[in-house]
């Protein structure tokens, strides 16, 4: 099983989200432990990891749309959630 963690900036943003938005982001974190390569790939220069984004629609969060940006390292079998970007 892959481990998925929040970076310090992502944890700070997480505290600013509503309860339903936080629950949606937590579901994504847990799902990354099962399928760490989900979401859309982003340009990346590191050959040992891949950057990806999972986009949550407002209907999924009962609030704002949220982009969960993370980096997955196959060597470490870990995903680090770098940013949570909440839309209007």
PDB file of C-alpha atoms in Angstrom, residues 19-84:
ATOM      1  CA  UNK A  19     -15.989  20.360   6.766  1.00  0.00           C
ATOM      2  CA  UNK A  20     -17.427  18.831   3.579  1.00  0.00           C
ATOM      3  CA  UNK A  21     -14.495  20.103   1.493  1.00  0.00           C
ATOM      4  CA  UNK A  22     -12.004  18.591   3.986  1.00  0.00           C
ATOM      5  CA  UNK A  23     -13.876  15.274   3.889  1.00  0.00           C
ATOM      6  CA  UNK A  24     -13.663  15.243   0.072  1.00  0.00           C
ATOM      7  CA  UNK A  25      -9.933  15.954   0.133  1.00  0.00           C
ATOM      8  CA  UNK A  26      -9.409  13.234   2.744  1.00  0.00           C
ATOM      9  CA  UNK A  27     -11.217  10.753   0.469  1.00  0.00           C
ATOM     10  CA  UNK A  28      -8.751  11.656  -2.291  1.00  0.00           C
ATOM     11  CA  UNK A  29      -5.810  11.166   0.107  1.00  0.00           C
ATOM     12  CA  UNK A  30      -7.083   7.711   1.056  1.00  0.00           C
ATOM     13  CA  UNK A  31      -7.727   6.778  -2.577  1.00  0.00           C
ATOM     14  CA  UNK A  32      -4.133   7.748  -3.451  1.00  0.00           C
ATOM     15  CA  UNK A  33      -2.995   5.003  -1.095  1.00  0.00           C
ATOM     16  CA  UNK A  34      -4.808   2.497  -3.318  1.00  0.00           C
ATOM     17  CA  UNK A  35      -4.308   4.079  -6.764  1.00  0.00           C
ATOM     18  CA  UNK A  36      -1.416   6.558  -6.598  1.00  0.00           C
ATOM     19  CA  UNK A  37      -1.382   7.325 -10.332  1.00  0.00           C
ATOM     20  CA  UNK A  38      -4.921   8.630 -10.642  1.00  0.00           C
ATOM     21  CA  UNK A  39      -5.714  12.090 -11.897  1.00  0.00           C
ATOM     22  CA  UNK A  40      -4.215  14.065 -14.747  1.00  0.00           C
ATOM     23  CA  UNK A  41      -0.457  14.144 -15.249  1.00  0.00           C
ATOM     24  CA  UNK A  42       1.402  17.452 -15.002  1.00  0.00           C
ATOM     25  CA  UNK A  43       4.727  18.425 -16.593  1.00  0.00           C
ATOM     26  CA  UNK A  44       7.586  17.166 -14.412  1.00  0.00           C
ATOM     27  CA  UNK A  45      11.369  17.258 -14.735  1.00  0.00           C
ATOM     28  CA  UNK A  46      12.166  14.602 -12.140  1.00  0.00           C
ATOM     29  CA  UNK A  47      12.521  11.172 -13.802  1.00  0.00           C
ATOM     30  CA  UNK A  48      11.988   9.414 -10.451  1.00  0.00           C
ATOM     31  CA  UNK A  49       8.550  10.861  -9.689  1.00  0.00           C
ATOM     32  CA  UNK A  50       5.438  12.168 -11.403  1.00  0.00           C
ATOM     33  CA  UNK A  51       3.316  15.212 -10.627  1.00  0.00           C
ATOM     34  CA  UNK A  52      -0.434  14.805 -10.948  1.00  0.00           C
ATOM     35  CA  UNK A  53      -3.687  16.569 -10.102  1.00  0.00           C
ATOM     36  CA  UNK A  54      -7.075  15.239  -9.027  1.00  0.00           C
ATOM     37  CA  UNK A  55      -9.843  17.763  -9.649  1.00  0.00           C
ATOM     38  CA  UNK A  56     -12.902  17.734  -7.422  1.00  0.00           C
ATOM     39  CA  UNK A  57     -16.059  19.408  -8.714  1.00  0.00           C
ATOM     40  CA  UNK A  58     -18.250  21.543  -6.431  1.00  0.00           C
ATOM     41  CA  UNK A  59     -20.866  18.771  -6.553  1.00  0.00           C
ATOM     42  CA  UNK A  60     -18.317  16.396  -4.994  1.00  0.00           C
ATOM     43  CA  UNK A  61     -17.284  18.782  -2.200  1.00  0.00           C
ATOM     44  CA  UNK A  62     -20.651  20.407  -1.429  1.00  0.00           C
ATOM     45  CA  UNK A  63     -18.681  23.633  -1.687  1.00  0.00           C
ATOM     46  CA  UNK A  64     -15.971  24.879  -4.010  1.00  0.00           C
ATOM     47  CA  UNK A  65     -14.099  23.036  -6.704  1.00  0.00           C
ATOM     48  CA  UNK A  66     -10.723  21.840  -5.389  1.00  0.00           C
ATOM     49  CA  UNK A  67      -7.606  20.731  -7.232  1.00  0.00           C
ATOM     50  CA  UNK A  68      -5.434  18.292  -5.260  1.00  0.00           C
ATOM     51  CA  UNK A  69      -1.893  18.595  -6.641  1.00  0.00           C
ATOM     52  CA  UNK A  70       0.501  15.828  -5.625  1.00  0.00           C
ATOM     53  CA  UNK A  71       3.771  14.146  -6.501  1.00  0.00           C
ATOM     54  CA  UNK A  72       4.102  10.371  -6.556  1.00  0.00           C
ATOM     55  CA  UNK A  73       7.419   8.564  -6.185  1.00  0.00           C
ATOM     56  CA  UNK A  74       7.360   4.957  -7.309  1.00  0.00           C
ATOM     57  CA  UNK A  75      10.764   4.321  -5.675  1.00  0.00           C
ATOM     58  CA  UNK A  76       9.467   5.470  -2.270  1.00  0.00           C
ATOM     59  CA  UNK A  77       5.941   4.168  -2.888  1.00  0.00           C
ATOM     60  CA  UNK A  78       4.625   7.462  -1.478  1.00  0.00           C
ATOM     61  CA  UNK A  79       2.477  10.369  -2.573  1.00  0.00           C
ATOM     62  CA  UNK A  80       2.972  13.888  -1.209  1.00  0.00           C
ATOM     63  CA  UNK A  81       0.028  16.244  -1.577  1.00  0.00           C
ATOM     64  CA  UNK A  82       1.742  19.518  -2.371  1.00  0.00           C
ATOM     65  CA  UNK A  83      -1.123  21.958  -2.826  1.00  0.00           C
ATOM     66  CA  UNK A  84      -4.862  22.255  -2.424  1.00  0.00           C
TER      67      UNK A  84
END
